Coordinates of C-alpha atoms in Angstrom, one line a residue:
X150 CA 36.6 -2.1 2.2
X151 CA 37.4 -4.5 -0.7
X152 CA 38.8 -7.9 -0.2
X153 CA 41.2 -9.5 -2.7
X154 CA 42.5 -13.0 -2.9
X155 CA 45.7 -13.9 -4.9
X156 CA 46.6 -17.3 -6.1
X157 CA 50.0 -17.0 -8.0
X158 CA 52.7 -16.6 -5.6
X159 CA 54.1 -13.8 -8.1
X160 CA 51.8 -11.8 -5.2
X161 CA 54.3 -11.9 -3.0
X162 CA 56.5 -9.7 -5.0
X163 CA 53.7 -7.5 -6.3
X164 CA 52.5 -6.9 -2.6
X165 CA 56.0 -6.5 -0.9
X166 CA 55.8 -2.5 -0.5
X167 CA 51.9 -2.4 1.1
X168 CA 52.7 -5.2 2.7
X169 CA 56.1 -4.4 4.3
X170 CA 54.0 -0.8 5.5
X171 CA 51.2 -2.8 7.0
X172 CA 53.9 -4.9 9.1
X173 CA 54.9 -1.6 10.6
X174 CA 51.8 -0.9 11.3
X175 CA 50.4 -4.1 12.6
X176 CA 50.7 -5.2 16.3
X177 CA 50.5 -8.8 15.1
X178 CA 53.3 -8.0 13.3
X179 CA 56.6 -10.5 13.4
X180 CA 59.3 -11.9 11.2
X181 CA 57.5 -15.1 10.0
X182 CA 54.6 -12.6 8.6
X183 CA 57.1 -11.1 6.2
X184 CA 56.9 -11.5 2.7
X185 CA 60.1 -13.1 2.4
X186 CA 59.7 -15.6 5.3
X187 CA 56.4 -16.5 3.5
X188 CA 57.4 -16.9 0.2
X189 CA 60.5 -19.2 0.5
X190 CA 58.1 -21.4 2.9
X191 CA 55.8 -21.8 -0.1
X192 CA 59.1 -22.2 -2.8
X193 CA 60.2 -25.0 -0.5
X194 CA 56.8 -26.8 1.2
X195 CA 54.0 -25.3 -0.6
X196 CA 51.0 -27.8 -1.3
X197 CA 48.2 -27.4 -2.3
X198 CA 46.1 -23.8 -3.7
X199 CA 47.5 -20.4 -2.1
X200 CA 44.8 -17.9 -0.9
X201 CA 46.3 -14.9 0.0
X202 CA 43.5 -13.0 1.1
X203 CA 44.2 -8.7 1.3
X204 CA 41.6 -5.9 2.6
X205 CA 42.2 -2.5 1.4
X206 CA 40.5 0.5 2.7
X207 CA 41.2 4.5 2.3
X208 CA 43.5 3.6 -0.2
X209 CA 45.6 1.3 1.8
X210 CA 46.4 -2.4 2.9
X211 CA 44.5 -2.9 6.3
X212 CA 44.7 -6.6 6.4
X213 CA 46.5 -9.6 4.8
X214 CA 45.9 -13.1 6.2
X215 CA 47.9 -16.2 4.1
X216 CA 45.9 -19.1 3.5
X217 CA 46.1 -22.5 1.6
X218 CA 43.4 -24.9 0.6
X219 CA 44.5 -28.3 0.8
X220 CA 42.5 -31.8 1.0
X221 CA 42.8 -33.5 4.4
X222 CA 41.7 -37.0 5.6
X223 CA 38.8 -36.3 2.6
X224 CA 37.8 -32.9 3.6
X225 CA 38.6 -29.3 2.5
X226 CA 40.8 -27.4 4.7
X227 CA 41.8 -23.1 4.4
X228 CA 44.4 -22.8 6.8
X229 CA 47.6 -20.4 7.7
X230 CA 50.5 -22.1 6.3
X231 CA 54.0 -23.0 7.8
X232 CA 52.9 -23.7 11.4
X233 CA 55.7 -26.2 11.2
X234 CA 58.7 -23.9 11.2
X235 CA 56.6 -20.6 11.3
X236 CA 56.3 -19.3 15.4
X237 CA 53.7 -16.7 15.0
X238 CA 51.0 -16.6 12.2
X239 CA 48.9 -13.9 14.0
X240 CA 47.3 -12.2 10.8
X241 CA 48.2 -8.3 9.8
X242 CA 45.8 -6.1 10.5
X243 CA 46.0 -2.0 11.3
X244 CA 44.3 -1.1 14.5
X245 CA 41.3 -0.1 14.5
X246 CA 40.4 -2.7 11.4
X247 CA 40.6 -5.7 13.2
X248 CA 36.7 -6.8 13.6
X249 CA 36.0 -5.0 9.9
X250 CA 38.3 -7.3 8.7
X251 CA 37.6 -10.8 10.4
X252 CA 34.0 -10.4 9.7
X253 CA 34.6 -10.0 6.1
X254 CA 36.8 -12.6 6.0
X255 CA 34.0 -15.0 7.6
X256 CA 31.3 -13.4 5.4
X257 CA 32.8 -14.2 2.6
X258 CA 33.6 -18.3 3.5
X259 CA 29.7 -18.3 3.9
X260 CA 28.9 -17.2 0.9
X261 CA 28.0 -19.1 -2.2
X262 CA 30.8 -18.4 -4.3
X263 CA 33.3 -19.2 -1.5
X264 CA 35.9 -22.0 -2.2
X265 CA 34.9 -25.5 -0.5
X266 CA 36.0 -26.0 2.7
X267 CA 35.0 -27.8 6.2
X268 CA 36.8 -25.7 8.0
X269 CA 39.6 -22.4 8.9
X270 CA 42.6 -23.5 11.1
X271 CA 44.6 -20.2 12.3
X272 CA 47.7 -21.7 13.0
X273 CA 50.3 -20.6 16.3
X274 CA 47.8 -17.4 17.3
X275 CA 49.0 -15.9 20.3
X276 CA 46.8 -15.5 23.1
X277 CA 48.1 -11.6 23.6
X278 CA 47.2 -11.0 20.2
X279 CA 44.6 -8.2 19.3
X280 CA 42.6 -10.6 17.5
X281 CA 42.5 -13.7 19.4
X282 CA 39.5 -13.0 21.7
X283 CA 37.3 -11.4 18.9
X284 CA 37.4 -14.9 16.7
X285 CA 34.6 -16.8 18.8
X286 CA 31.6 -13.9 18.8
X287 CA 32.4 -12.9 14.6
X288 CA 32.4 -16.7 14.1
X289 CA 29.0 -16.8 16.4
X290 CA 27.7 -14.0 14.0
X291 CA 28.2 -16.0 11.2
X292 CA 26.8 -19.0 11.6
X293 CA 30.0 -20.5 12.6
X294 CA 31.5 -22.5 15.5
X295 CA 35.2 -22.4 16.9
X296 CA 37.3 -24.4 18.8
X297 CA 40.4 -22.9 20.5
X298 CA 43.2 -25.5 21.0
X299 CA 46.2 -25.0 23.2
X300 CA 49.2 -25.9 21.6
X301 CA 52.3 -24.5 23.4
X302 CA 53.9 -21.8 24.7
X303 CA 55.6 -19.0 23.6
X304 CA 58.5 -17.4 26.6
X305 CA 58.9 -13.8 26.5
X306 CA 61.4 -11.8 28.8
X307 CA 60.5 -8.0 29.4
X308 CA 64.0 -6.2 29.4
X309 CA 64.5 -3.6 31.9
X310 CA 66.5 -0.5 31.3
X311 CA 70.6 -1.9 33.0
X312 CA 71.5 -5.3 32.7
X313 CA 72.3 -5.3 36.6
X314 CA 68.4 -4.5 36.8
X315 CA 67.8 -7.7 34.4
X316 CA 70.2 -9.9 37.0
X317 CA 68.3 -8.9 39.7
X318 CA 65.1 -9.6 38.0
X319 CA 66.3 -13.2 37.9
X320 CA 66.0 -15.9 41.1
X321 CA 68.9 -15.9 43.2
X322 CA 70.6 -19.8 42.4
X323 CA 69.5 -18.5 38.4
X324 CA 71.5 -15.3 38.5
X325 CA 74.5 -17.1 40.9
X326 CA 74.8 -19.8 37.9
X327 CA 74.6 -17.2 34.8
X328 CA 77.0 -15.6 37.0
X329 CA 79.3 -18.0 37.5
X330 CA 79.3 -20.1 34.3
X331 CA 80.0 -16.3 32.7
X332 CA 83.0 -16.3 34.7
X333 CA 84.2 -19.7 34.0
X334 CA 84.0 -19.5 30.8
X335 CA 85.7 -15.9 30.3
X336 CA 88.6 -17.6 32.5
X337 CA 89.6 -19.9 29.5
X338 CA 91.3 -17.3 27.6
X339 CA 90.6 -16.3 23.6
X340 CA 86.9 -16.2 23.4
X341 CA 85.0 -13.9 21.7
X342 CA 81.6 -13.4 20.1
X343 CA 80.5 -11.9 17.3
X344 CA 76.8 -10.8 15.2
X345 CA 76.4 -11.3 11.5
X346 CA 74.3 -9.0 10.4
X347 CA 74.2 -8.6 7.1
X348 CA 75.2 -10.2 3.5
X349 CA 78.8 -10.8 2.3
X350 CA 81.6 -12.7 1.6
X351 CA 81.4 -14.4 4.6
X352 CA 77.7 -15.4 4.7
X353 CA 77.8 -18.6 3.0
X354 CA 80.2 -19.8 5.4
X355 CA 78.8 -18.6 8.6
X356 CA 75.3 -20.0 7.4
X357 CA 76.9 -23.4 7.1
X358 CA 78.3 -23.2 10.4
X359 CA 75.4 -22.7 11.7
X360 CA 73.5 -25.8 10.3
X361 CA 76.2 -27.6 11.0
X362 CA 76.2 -27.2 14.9
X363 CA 72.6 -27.1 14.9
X364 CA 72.5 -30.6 13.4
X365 CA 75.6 -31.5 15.7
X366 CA 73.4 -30.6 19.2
X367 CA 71.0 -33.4 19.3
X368 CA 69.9 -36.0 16.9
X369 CA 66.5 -34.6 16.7
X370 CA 67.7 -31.4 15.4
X371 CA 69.8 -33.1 13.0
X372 CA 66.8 -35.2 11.5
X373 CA 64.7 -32.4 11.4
X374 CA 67.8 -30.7 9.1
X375 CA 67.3 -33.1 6.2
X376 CA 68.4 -31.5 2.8
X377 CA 64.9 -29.7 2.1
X378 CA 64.4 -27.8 5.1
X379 CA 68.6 -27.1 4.7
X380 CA 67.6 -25.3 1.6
X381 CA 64.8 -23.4 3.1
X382 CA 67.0 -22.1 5.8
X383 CA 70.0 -21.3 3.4
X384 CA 67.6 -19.0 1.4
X385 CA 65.7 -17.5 4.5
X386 CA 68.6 -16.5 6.4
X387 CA 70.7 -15.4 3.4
X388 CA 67.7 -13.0 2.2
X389 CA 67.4 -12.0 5.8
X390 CA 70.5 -10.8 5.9
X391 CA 70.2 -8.7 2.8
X392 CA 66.6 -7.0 4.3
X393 CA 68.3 -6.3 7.7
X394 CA 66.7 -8.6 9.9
X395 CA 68.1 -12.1 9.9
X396 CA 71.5 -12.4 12.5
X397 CA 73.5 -15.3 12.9
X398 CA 75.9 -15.1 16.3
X399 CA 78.9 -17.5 17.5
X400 CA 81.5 -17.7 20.4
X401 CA 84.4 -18.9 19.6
X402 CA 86.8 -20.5 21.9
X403 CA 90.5 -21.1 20.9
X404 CA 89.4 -20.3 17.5
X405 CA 86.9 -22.8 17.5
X406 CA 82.8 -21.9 17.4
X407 CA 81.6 -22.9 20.6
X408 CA 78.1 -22.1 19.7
X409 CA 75.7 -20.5 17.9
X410 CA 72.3 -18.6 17.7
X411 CA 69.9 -17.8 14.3
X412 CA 67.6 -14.6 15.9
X413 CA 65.7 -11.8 14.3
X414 CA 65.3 -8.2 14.8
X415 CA 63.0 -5.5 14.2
X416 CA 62.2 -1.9 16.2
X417 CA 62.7 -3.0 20.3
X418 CA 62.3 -6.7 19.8
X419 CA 64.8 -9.7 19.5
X420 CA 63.3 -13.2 18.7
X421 CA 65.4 -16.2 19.4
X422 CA 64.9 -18.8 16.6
X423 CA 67.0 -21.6 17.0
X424 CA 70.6 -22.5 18.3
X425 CA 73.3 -25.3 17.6
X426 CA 76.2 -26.1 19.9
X427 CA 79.8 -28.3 19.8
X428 CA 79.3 -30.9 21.9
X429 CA 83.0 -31.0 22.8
X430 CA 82.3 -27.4 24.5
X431 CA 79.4 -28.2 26.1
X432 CA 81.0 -29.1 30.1
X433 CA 81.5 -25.5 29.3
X434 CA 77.9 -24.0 28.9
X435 CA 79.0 -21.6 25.9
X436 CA 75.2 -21.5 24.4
X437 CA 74.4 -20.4 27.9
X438 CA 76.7 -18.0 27.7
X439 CA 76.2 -16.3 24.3
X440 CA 72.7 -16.2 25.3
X441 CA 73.8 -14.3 28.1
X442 CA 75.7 -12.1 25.8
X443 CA 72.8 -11.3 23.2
X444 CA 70.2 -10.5 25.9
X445 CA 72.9 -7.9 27.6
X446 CA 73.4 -6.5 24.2
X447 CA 69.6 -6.0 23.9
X448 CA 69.3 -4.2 26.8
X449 CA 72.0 -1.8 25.9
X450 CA 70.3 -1.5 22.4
X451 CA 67.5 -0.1 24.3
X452 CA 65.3 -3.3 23.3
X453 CA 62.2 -3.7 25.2
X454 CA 61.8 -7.9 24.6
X455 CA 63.4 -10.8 24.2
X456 CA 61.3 -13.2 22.4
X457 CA 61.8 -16.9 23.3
X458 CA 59.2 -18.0 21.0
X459 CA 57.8 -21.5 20.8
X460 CA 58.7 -24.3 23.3
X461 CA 58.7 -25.0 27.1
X462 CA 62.4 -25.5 27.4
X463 CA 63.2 -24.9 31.0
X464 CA 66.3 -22.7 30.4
X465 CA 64.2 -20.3 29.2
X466 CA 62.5 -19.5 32.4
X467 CA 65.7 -19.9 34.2
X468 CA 66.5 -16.3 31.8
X469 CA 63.8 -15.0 33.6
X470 CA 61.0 -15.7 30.6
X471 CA 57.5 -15.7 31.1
X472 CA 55.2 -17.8 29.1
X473 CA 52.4 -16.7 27.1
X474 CA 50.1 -19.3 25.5
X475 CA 49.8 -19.8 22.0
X476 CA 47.1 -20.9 20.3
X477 CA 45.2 -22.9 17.5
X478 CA 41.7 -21.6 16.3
X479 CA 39.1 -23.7 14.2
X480 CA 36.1 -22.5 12.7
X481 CA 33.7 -24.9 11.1
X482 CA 30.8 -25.1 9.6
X483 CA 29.5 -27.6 12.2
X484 CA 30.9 -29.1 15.2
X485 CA 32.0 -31.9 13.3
X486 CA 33.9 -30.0 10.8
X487 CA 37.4 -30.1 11.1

């Protein structure tokens, strides 16, 4: 197997076409590994030096983990990059690979030539992931320690086959309140919803829409939309659009959007980014309510999940979620590293 590292972010492009096949390939696989998603994070936030680490085998991309080095607090840290905005950084590796790969990766941060560092932080790792249990014994076989650090979790809802079979998955008050706010909201008369799904004319504007009732929902979403991270979002969601697997969705009532949902797609999963609402429509649940709308959709698209990703927000579970723990892994050189 041969390990490469790439520092110019030029990589991204040259990589895209192995890359994109490994993502299908992957079971770690998820929107925020794509190039794209990647790339604009390091065009809008990147500091400090990009290591983007490949394996190739049989004439093929097996692997791919994205690392930075940066100075922190005095020491040298290699880390997955993103974490901030980035749910899942689970690294890409092709079944079957996955221990070839990690220990090469740790052999070669032992060796002399290796970069300086104190220590590897693996950023939102999921605890369902094919690699997360076999960290601790390679790390062990190299000298290495790790510490695992719960950082959230991550609600994901198994969709059955009807949606009557998803109501009746849900607790009783849980599906009498979907029920009924569905119904109170239907009685007001012109609402719709729609998907954007792609790029056109109408892109710009929908993707200002949706910033705009994201920021209008709470104040701490509103602060966390300051004109940087605005940009990163334009670009992300607009080159989503164009690769197929960025949507934006909205109700409308009387004309109006009511609310509105930023999600991704890709083969029989859905994973639910981020939302914004009107506050003037909000006696009338409609974020509830589109929610409701997107997971019946899935269902009838034959999707098997519906990704809540990070956060313990309680109307998740009330969906009919279940959580699954994700994760932070160190490796250090010592226990003090890090």
């Amino acid at each position: 197997m041969q390990m490469c590292i790439f520092h110019d972010i030029a990589a991204f492009e040259e990589l895209a076409h192995p890359w994109q096949d490994l993502l299908g390939r992957s079971p770690g696989a998820s929107p925020f590994m794509r190039p794209t998603w990647l790339r604009t994070w390091w065009e809008h936030f990147g500091e400090g030096e990009l290591y983007l680490v490949t394996f190739e085998a049989e004439g093929r991309l097996v692997g791919l983990i994205p690392l930075r080095r940066i100075a922190r607090d005095g020491r040298w840290i290699l880390e997955t990059f993103g974490e901030e905005v980035t749910d899942y950084l689970d690294p890409l590796v092709e079944p079957g690979w996955e221990e070839t790969v990690i220990h090469a990766l740790l052999a070669w941060l032992t060796q002399p030539e290796a970069p300086g560092w104190e220590a590897l932080l693996l950023w939102n790792i999921r605890e369902d992931s094919t690699l997360f249990p076999l960290w601790p014994g390679a790390a062990a076989a190299h000298g290495l320690t790790v510490h695992i650090e719960r950082l959230t979790i991550c609600p994901m809802l198994p969709l059955p086959p009807t949606w009557d079979a998803y109501l009746q998955m849900l607790d009783r008050k849980d599906r009498h309140e979907l029920r009924r706010k569905i119904r109170r909201l239907e009685a007001v008369g012109n609402v719709r919803w729609y998907l954007l799904r792609e790029d056109g004319p109408e892109a710009d504007g929908a993707i200002e829409a949706f910033l705009a009732l994201m920021a209008a929902s709470n104040p701490e979403k509103a602060a966390f939309l300051h004109e940087r991270m605005r940009a990163f979002f334009r670009r992300v969601i607009r080159q989503g659009l164009r690769e197929g697997w960025v949507r934006l969705s909205f109700l409308e009532i009387e004309g109006e959007k009511a609310a509105t949902y930023l999600d991704f797609e890709d083969r029989d999963r859905i994973w639910l980014y981020n939302a914004g609402l009107n506050p003037r429509y909000a006696a009338l649940s409609p974020g509830v309510v589109l929610l409701a709308y997107l997971i019946r959709q899935a269902i009838e698209q034959g999707k098997r999940v519906f990704d809540f990703l990070r956060g313990d927000e309680p109307y998740k579970f009330r969906f009919g979620a279940r959580e699954v723990p994700l994760h932070r892994i160190r490796i250090a050189r010592d226990r003090g590293a890090g």
